[in-house]
PDB file of C-alpha atoms in Angstrom:
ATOM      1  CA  UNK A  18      33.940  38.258  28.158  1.00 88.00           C
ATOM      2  CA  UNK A  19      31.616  41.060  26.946  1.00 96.00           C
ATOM      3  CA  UNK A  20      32.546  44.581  26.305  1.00 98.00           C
ATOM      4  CA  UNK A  21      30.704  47.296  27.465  1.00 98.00           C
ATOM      5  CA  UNK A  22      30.155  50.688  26.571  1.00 98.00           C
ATOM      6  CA  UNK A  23      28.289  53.428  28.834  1.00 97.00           C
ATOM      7  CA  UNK A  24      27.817  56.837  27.789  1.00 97.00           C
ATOM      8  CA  UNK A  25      26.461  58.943  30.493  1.00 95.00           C
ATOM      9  CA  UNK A  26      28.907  57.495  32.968  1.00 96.00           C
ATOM     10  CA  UNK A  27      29.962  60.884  35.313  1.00 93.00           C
ATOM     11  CA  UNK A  28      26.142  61.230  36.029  1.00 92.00           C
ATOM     12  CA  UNK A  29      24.155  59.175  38.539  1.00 92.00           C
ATOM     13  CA  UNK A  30      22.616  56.682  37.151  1.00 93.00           C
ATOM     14  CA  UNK A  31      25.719  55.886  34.263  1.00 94.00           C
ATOM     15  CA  UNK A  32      28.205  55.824  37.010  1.00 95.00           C
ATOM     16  CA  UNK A  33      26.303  53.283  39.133  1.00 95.00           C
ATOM     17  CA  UNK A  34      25.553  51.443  36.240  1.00 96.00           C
ATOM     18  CA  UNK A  35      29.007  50.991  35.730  1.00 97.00           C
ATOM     19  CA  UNK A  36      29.782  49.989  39.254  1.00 97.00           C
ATOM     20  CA  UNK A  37      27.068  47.376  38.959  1.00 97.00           C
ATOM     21  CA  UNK A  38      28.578  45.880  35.902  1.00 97.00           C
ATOM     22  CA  UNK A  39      32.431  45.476  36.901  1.00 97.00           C
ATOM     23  CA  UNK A  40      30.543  43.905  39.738  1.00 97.00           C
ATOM     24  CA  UNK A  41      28.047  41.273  38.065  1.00 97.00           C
ATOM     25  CA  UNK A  42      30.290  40.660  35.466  1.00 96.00           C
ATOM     26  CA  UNK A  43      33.968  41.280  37.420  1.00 96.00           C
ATOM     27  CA  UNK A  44      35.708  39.945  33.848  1.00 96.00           C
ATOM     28  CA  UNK A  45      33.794  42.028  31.279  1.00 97.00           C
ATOM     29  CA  UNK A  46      35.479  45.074  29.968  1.00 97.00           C
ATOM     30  CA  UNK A  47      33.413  48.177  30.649  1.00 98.00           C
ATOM     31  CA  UNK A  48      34.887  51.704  29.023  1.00 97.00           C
ATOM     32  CA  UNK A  49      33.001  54.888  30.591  1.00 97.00           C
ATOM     33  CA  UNK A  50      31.786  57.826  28.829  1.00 96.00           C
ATOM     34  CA  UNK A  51      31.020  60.678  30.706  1.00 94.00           C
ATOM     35  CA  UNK A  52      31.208  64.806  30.679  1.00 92.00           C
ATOM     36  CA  UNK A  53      34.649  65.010  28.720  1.00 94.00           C
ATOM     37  CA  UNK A  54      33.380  63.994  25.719  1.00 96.00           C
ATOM     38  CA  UNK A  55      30.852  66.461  23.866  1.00 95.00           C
ATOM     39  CA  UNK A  56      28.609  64.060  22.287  1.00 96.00           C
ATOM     40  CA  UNK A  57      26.967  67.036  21.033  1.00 95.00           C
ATOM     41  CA  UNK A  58      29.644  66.818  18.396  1.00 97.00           C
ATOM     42  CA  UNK A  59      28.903  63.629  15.358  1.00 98.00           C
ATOM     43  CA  UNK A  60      33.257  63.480  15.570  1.00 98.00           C
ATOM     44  CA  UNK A  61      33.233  62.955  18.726  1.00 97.00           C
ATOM     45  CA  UNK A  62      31.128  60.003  18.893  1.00 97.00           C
ATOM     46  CA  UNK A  63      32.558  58.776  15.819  1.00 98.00           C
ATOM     47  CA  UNK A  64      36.130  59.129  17.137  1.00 97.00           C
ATOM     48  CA  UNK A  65      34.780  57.099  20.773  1.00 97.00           C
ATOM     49  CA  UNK A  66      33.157  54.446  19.161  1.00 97.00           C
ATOM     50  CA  UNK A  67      36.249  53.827  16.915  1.00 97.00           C
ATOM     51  CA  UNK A  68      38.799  53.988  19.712  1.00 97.00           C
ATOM     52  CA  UNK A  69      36.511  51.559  21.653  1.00 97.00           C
ATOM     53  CA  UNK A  70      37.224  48.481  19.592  1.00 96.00           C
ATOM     54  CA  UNK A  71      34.278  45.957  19.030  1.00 97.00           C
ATOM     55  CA  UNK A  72      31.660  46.243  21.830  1.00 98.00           C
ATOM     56  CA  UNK A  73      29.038  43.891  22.560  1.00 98.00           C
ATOM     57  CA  UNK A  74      26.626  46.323  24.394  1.00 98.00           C
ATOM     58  CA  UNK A  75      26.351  49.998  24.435  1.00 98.00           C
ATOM     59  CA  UNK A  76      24.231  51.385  27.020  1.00 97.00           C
ATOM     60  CA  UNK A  77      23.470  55.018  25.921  1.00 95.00           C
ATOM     61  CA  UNK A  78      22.511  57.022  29.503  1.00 94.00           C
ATOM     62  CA  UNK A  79      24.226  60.560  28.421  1.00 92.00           C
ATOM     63  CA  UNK A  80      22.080  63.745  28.351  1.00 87.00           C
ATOM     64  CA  UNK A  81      22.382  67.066  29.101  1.00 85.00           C
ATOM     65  CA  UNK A  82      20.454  68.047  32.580  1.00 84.00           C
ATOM     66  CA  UNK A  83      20.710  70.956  34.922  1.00 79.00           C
ATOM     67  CA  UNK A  84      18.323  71.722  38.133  1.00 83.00           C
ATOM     68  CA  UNK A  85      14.656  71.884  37.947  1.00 85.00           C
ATOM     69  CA  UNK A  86      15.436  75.946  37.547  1.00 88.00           C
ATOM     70  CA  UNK A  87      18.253  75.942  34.944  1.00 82.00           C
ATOM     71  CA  UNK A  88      16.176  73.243  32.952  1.00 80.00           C
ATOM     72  CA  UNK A  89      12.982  75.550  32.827  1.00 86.00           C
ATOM     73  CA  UNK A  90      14.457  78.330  31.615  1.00 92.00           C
ATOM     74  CA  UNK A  91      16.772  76.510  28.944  1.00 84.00           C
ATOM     75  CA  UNK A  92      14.030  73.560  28.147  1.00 88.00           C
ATOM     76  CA  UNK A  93      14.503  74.506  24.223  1.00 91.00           C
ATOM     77  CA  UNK A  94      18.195  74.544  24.386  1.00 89.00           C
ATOM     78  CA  UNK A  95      18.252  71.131  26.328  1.00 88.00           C
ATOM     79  CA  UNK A  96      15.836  69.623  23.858  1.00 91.00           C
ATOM     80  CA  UNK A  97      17.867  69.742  21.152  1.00 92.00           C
ATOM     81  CA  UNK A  98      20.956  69.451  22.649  1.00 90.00           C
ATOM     82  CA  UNK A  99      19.645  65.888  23.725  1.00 89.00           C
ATOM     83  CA  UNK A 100      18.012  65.391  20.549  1.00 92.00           C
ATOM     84  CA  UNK A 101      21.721  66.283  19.161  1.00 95.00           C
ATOM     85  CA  UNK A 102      23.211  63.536  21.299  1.00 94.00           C
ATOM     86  CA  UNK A 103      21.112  60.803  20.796  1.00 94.00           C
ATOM     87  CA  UNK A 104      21.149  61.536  16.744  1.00 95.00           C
ATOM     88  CA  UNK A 105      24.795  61.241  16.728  1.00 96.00           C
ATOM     89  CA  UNK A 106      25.077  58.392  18.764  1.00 96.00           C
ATOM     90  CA  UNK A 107      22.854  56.270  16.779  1.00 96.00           C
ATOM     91  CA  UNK A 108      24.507  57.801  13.556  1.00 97.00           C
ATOM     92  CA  UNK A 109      27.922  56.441  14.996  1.00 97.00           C
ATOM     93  CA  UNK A 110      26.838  53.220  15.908  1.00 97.00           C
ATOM     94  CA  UNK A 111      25.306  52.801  12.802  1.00 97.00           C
ATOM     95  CA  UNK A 112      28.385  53.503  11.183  1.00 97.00           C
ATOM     96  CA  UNK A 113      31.739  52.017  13.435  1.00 96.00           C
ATOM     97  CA  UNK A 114      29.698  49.635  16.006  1.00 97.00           C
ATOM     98  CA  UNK A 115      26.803  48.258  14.087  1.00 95.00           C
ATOM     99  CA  UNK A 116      27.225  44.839  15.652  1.00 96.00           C
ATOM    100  CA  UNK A 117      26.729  46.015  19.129  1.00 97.00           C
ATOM    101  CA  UNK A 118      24.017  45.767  20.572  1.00 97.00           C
ATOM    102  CA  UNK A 119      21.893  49.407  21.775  1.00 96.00           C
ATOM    103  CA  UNK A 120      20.282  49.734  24.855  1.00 95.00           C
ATOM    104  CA  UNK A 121      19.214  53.567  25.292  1.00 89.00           C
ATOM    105  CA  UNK A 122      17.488  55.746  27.872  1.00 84.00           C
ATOM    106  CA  UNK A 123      15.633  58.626  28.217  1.00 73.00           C
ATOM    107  CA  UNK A 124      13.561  60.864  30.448  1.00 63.00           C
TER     108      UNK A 124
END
């Protein structure tokens, strides 16, 4: 039985992912990450990757997006802040989960 982790998983493509793999894999465990964590925050992700127990996978999907409008006129602000989150996540993983296996997207 694997053990999944998805970050991401309140957005679209996270929360179908999820649905897809309680439904390949119906006896994996799969924990969800989504908007109520601020993985803007190195703690944070430190603190979720710790309560997770060992994973197998972790499928990184979590970014901060807005409409085509709110994204042009914070692109700067939503850099970095995805920057931020994909820093810490890999700084986490590196240090509580380094046996799991990262799979990470982007746009």
């Amino acid at each position: 039985m694997a053990k999944y982790l998805i970050t991401g998983a309140s957005g679209f493509i996270g929360s179908n992912f999820v649905n897809y793999v309680k439904r390949v894999e119906p006896n994996s465990e799969v924990i969800g990450i989504g908007r109520e964590h601020d993985l803007t925050d190195l703690d944070v992700c430190m603190s979720v990757l710790r309560d997770s127990g060992s994973l197998d996978y972790i499928f990184h999907f979590a970014d901060v997006s807005g409409n085509a409008e709110w994204s042009k006129r914070h692109s700067a602000d939503q850099f970095l802040a995805n920057a931020r989150i994909s820093i810490n996540m890999l700084e986490a993983i590196k240090t509580v989960q380094s046996a799991a296996h990262l799979i990470g997207f982007s746009s």
